Coordinates of C-alpha atoms in Angstrom, one line a residue:
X1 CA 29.8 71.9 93.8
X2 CA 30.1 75.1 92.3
X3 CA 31.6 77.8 90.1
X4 CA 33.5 81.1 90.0
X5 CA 31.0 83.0 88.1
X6 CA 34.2 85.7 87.2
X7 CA 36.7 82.8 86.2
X8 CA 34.6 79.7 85.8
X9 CA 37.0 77.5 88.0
X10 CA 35.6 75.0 90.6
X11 CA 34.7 75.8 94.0
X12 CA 33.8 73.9 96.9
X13 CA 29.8 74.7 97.8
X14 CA 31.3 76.6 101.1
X15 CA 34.3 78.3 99.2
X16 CA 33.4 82.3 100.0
X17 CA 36.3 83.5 97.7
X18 CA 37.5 82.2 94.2
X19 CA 41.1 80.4 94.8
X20 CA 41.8 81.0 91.2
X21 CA 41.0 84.4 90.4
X22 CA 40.2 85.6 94.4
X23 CA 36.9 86.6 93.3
X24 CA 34.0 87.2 96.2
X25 CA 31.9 83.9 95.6
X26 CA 28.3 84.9 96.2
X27 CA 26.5 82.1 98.7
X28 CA 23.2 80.4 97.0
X29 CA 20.4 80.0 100.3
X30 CA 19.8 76.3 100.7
X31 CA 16.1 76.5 99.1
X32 CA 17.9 77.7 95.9
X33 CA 20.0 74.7 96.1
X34 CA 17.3 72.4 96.7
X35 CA 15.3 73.8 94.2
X36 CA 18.5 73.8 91.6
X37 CA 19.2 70.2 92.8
X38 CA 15.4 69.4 92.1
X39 CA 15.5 71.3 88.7
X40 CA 18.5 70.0 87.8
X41 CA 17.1 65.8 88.5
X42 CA 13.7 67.0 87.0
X43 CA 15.9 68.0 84.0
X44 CA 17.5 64.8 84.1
X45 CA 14.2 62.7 84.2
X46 CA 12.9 65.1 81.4
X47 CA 15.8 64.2 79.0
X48 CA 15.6 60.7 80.4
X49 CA 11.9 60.7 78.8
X50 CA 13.1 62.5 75.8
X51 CA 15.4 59.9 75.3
X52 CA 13.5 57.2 75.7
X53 CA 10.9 58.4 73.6
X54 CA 13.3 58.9 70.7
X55 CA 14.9 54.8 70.9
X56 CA 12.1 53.6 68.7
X57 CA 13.0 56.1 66.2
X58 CA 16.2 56.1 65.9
X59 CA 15.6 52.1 65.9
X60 CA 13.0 52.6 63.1
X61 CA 16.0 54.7 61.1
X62 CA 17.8 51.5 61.9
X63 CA 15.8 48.9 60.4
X64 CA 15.4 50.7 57.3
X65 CA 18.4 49.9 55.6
X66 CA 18.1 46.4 56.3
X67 CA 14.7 46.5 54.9
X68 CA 15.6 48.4 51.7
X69 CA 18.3 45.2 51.1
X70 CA 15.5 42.5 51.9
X71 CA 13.6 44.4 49.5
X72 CA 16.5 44.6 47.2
X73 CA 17.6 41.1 47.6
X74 CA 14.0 40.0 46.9
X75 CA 14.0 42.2 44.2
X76 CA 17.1 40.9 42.3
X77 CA 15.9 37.5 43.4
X78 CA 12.6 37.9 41.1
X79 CA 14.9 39.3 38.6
X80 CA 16.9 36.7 38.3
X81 CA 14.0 34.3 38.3
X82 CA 12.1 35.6 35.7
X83 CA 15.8 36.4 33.5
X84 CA 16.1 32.0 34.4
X85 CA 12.6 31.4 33.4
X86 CA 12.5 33.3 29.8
X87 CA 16.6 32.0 29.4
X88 CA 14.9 28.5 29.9
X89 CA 12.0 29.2 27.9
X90 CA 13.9 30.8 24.8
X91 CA 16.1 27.8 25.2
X92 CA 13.1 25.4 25.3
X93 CA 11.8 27.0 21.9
X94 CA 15.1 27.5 20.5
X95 CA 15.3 23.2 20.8
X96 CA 11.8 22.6 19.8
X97 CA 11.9 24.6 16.7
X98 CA 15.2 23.2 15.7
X99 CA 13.9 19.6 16.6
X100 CA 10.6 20.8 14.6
X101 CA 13.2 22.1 11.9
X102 CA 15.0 18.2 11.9
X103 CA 11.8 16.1 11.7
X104 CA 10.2 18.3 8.9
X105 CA 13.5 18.5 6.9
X106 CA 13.5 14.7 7.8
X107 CA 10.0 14.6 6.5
X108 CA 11.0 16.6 3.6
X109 CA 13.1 14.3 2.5
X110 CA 11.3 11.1 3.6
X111 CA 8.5 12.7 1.1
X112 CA 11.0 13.0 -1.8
X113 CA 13.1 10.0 -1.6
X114 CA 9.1 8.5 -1.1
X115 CA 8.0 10.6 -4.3
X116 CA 11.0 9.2 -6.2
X117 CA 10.6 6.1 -4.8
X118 CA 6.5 5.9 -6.2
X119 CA 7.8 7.5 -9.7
X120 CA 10.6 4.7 -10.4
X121 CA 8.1 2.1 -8.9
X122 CA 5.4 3.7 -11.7
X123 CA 8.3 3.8 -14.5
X124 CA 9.1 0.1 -14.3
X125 CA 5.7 -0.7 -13.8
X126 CA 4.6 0.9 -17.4
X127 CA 4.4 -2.6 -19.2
X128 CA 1.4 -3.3 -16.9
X129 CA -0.7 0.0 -18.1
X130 CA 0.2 -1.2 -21.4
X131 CA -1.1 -4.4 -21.3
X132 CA -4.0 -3.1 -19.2
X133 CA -4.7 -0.8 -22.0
X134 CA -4.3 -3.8 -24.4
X135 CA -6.5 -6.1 -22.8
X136 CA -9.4 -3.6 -23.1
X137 CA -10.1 -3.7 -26.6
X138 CA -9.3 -7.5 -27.2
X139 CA -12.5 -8.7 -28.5
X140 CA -14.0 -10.9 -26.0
X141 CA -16.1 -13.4 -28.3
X142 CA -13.0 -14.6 -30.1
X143 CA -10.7 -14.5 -26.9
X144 CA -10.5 -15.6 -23.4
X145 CA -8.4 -16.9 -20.6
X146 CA -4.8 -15.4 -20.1
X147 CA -1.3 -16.7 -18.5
X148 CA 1.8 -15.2 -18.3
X149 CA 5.3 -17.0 -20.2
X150 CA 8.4 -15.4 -19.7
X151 CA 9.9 -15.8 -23.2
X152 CA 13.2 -13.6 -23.0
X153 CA 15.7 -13.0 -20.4
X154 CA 13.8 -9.6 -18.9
X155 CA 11.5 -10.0 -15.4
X156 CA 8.6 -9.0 -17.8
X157 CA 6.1 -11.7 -18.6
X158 CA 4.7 -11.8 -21.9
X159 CA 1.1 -12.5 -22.4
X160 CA -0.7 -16.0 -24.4
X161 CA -4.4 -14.6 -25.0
X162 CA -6.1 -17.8 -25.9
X163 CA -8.3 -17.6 -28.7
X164 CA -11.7 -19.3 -28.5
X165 CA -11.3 -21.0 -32.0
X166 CA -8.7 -22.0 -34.6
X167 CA -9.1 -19.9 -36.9
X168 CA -8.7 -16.7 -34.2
X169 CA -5.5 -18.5 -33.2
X170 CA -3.3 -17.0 -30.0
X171 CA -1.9 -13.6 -28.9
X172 CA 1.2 -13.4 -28.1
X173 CA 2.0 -9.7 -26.0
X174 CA 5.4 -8.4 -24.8
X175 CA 6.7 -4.9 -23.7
X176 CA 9.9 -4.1 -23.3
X177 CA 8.5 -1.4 -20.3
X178 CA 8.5 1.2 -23.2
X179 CA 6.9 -0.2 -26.5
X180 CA 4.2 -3.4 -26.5
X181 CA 4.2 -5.4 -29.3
X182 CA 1.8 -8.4 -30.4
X183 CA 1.1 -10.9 -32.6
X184 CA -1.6 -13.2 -33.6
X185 CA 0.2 -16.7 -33.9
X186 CA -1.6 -19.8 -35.0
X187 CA -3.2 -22.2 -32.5
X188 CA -1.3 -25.5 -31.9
X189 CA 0.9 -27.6 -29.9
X190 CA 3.6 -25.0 -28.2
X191 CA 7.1 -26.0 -26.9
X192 CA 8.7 -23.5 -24.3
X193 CA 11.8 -23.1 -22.1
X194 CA 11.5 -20.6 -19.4
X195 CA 13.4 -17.4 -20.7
X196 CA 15.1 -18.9 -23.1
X197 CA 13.7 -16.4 -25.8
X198 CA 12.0 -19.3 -28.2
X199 CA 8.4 -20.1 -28.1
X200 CA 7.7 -23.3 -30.8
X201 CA 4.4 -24.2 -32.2
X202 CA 3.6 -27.0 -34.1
X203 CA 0.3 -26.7 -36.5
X204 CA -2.0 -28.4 -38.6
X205 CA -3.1 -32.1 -38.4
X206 CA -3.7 -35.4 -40.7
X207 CA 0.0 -35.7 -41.0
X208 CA 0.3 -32.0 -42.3
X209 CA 1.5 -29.8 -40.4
X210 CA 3.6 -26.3 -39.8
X211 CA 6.7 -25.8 -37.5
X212 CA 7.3 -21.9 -36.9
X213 CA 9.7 -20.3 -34.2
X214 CA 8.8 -17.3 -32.2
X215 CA 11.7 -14.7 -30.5
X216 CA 11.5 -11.3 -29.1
X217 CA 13.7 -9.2 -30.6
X218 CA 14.5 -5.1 -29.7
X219 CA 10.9 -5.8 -28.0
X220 CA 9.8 -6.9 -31.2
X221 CA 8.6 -11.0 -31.7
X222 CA 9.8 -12.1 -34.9
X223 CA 8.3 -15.1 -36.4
X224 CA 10.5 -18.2 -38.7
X225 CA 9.1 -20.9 -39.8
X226 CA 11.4 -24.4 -40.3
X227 CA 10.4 -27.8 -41.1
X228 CA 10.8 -29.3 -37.5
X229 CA 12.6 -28.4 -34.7
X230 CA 14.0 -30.4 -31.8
X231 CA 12.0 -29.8 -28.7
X232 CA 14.6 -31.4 -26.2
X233 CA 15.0 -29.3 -23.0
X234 CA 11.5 -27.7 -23.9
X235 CA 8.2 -28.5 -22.6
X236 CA 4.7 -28.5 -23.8
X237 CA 2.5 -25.5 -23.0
X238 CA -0.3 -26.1 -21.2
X239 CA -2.9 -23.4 -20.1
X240 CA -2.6 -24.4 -15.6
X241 CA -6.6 -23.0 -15.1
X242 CA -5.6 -19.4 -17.4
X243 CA -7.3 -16.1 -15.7
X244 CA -10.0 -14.2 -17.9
X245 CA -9.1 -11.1 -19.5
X246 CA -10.8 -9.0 -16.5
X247 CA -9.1 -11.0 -13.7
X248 CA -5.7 -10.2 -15.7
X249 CA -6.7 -6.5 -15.6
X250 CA -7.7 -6.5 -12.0
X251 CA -4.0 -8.2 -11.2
X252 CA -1.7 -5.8 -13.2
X253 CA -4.5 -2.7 -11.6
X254 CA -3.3 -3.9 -8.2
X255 CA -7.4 -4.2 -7.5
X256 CA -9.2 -7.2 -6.0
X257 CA -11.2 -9.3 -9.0
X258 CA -14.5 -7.8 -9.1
X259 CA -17.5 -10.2 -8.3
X260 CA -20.6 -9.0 -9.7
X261 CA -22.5 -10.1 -13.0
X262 CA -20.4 -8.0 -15.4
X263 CA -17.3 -9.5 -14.5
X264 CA -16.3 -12.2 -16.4
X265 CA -14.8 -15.5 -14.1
X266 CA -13.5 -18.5 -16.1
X267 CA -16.3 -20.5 -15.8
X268 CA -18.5 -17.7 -18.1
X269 CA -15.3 -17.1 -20.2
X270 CA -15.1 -20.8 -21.1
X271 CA -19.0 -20.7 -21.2
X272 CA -19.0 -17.9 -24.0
X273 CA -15.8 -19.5 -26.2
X274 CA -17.7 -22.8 -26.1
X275 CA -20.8 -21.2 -27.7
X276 CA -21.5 -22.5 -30.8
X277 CA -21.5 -26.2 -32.9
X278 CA -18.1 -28.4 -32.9
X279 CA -17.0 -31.1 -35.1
X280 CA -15.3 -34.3 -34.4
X281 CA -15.0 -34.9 -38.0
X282 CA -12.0 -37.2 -38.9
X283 CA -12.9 -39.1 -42.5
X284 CA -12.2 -37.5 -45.7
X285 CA -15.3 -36.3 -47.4
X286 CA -17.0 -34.3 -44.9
X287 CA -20.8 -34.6 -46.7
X288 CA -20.9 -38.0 -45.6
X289 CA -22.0 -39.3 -42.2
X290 CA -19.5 -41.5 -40.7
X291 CA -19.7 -42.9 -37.4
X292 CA -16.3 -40.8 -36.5
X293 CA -18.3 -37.3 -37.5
X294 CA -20.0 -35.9 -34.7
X295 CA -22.0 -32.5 -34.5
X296 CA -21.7 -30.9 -30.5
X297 CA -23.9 -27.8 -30.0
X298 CA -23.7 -25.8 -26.6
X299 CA -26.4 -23.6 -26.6
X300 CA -26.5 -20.3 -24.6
X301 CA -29.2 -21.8 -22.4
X302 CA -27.0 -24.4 -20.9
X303 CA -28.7 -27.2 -23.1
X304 CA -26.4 -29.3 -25.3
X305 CA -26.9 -31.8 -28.3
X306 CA -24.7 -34.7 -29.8
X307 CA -25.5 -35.8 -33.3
X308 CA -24.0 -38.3 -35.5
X309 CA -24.9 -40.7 -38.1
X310 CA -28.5 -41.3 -36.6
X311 CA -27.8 -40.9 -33.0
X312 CA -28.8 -38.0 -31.3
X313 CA -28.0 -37.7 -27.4
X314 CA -29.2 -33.9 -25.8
X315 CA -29.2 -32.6 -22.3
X316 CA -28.1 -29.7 -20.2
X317 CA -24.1 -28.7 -19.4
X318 CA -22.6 -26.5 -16.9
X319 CA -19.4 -24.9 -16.6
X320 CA -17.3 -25.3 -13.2
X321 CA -14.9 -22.7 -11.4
X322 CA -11.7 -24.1 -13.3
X323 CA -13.3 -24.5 -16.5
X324 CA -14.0 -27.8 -17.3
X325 CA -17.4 -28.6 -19.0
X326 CA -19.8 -31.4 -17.8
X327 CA -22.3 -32.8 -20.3
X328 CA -25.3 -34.6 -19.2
X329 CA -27.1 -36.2 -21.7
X330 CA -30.4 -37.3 -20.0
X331 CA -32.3 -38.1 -23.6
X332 CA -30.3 -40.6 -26.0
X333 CA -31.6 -42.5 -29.0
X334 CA -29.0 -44.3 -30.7
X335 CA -29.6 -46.4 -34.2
X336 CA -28.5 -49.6 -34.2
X337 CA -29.5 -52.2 -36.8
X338 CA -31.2 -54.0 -37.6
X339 CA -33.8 -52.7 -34.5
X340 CA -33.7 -49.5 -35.4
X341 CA -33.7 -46.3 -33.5
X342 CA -33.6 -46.8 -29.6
X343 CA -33.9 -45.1 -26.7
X344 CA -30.6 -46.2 -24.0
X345 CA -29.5 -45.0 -20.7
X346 CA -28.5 -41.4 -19.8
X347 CA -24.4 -40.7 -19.3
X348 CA -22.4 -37.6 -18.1
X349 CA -19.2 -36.5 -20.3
X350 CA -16.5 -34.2 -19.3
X351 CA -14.8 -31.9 -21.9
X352 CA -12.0 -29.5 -21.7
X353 CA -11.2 -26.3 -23.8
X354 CA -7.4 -26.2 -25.0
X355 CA -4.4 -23.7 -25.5
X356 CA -5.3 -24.1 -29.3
X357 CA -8.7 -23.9 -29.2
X358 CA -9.7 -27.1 -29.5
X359 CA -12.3 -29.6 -27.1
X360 CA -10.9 -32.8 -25.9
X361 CA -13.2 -35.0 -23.6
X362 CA -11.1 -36.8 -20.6
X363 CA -13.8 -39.2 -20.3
X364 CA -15.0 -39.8 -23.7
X365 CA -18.4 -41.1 -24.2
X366 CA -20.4 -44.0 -22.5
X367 CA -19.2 -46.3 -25.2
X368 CA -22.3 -46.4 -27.2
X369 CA -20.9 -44.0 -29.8
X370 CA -17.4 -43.7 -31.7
X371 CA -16.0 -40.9 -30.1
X372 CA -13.7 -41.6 -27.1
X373 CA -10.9 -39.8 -25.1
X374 CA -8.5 -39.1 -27.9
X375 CA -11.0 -37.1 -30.0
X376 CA -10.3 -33.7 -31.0
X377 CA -13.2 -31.5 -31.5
X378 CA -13.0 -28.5 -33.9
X379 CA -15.5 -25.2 -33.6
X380 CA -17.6 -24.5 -36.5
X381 CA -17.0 -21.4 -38.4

């Protein structure tokens, strides 16, 4: 296959003349076809190579799109991660510190309803730093154990301070949670009812004696005396094993009673009232001797002496944990007529200190002497 070189049409390889134009076709020697056939497949290999050579380029070109979107696709994917993660933390923080913000305005006002709480608590608890106070400068050589009454209608207890002798008498303390009042009242036989705002005490003895009501009133005890009153619906007060001064001040303090020497338990308390001589006197001239008249010293050594008439009984005497005092007389002479002075057997006497101040032995003596269960014994002033 050829071509008219004048009009470009084509010609059959043995075509001498054009049959387009009529142009002479010139005839190409068979080497020069050869050759041209040759050139033209050597072109074709060529290109062929050239072709092949540029595949993994233009497949190169290919892939880089779709790389740039894996990139990009992993790049909005670590975007979005790290937008979720700081989203979840902010969120995370955001609930903690309003949780945080709940439990401390919670504890806020746990604190203040507490504080509130602890300063009503203090406020109704005043009487007790009052009597607390009180209790402090009562002098404790005239005074000892202490029990709680509740005279009036309030949930405050007043306060019987016993005195150690008669002629101290009682104290009678009561706070109204804002003023204390007190007042000395005299020892005797008291009739109470359990709030009903009247404490009685009868006085006095030998068929004389005083009747004289107490009240609280506007926190104030007021004090009437009357020629009798009827006790009915009233009983007698009776100390049930009173607290020391100390052990009171420990209970209103909220603190455990102390237990070394300087505190005071009710076996010393009763120890120190009973200090001192004591008469069982009971006739009417008191600088005779009668068998009835009986001197009882407790000595601050624990040793103790009975005389009367011409008997005199001695020993030692201790004090146990609820009070009560045991004698025992281990030397007794006793005078009897018409043999004289004699030496008898050794006995142990119980005696116990009243709400009036007075000693009364529940076992009276061994029967050898005149006193006996009923007697009343009276400190000496």
């Amino acid at each position: 296959m050829k071509y008219c070189e004048n009009c470009g049409a084509e010609l059959e390889d043995s075509a001498v003349f054009c049959d387009e134009c009529g142009a002479r076709v010139e005839t190409v020697p068979q080497e020069k076809a050869v050759d041209s056939e040759q050139s033209k497949e050597a072109e074709k290999q060529e290109n062929a190579v050239i072709d092949t050579s540029d595949k993994p380029v233009e497949k190169r070109k290919r892939m880089i799109p779709i790389l740039c979107g894996v990139i990009g696709v992993l790049i909005i994917a670590v975007i979005v991660i790290i937008i979720v993660t700081v989203t979840s933390r902010k969120s995370n923080n955001d609930e903690n510190n309003a949780k945080n913000d709940l439990e401390t305005a919670v504890t806020s006002e746990t604190a203040d309803e507490t504080v509130k709480s602890t300063e009503a608590t203090t406020q109704a608890n005043n009487w007790k730093k009052q009597y607390i106070e009180y209790l402090k400068n009562v002098d404790s050589k005239n005074y000892g154990g202490c029990e709680y009454i509740y005279m009036n209608n309030d949930d405050i207890p007043e306060l019987m301070i016993l005195g150690s002798n008669t002629a101290a008498g009682n104290i009678l303390v009561t706070s109204d949670n804002t003023t204390i009042d007190t007042k000395i009242i005299a020892s005797g036989k008291m009739y109470y009812a359990e709030k009903s705002n009247e404490l009685y005490i009868e006085s006095g003895r030998q068929g004389v004696y005083a009747y004289t009501i107490y009240k609280i009133s506007d926190g104030k005890i007021q004090e009437e005396e009357v020629n009798s009153y009827d006790t009915s619906g009233k009983t007698a007060f009776v100390y049930n094993r009173p607290k020391t001064i100390q052990q009171i001040i420990d209970d209103l303090s909220g603190e455990t009673a102390k237990t070394n020497t300087e505190t005071l338990s009710a076996a010393s308390t009763t120890k120190k009232a009973i200090e001192g001589s004591w008469t069982s006197y009971t006739g009417n001239d008191p600088s005779m001797e009668y068998s009835s008249k009986y001197t009882l010293v407790f000595n601050s050594d624990g040793t103790v002496s009975c005389k009367g008439y011409k008997n005199n009984h001695s020993g030692n005497y201790e004090v146990e944990s609820d009070g009560t005092i045991v004698c025992s007389f281990t030397k007794c002479i006793d005078s009897f007529p018409p043999n004289g002075p004699t030496e008898i057997q050794g006995y142990t006497a119980k005696f116990v200190l009243n709400s009036d101040g007075t000693l009364t032995s529940p076992t009276g003596s061994n029967g050898t002497t005149n006193w006996g269960k009923n007697t009343t014994w009276t400190k000496v002033q």
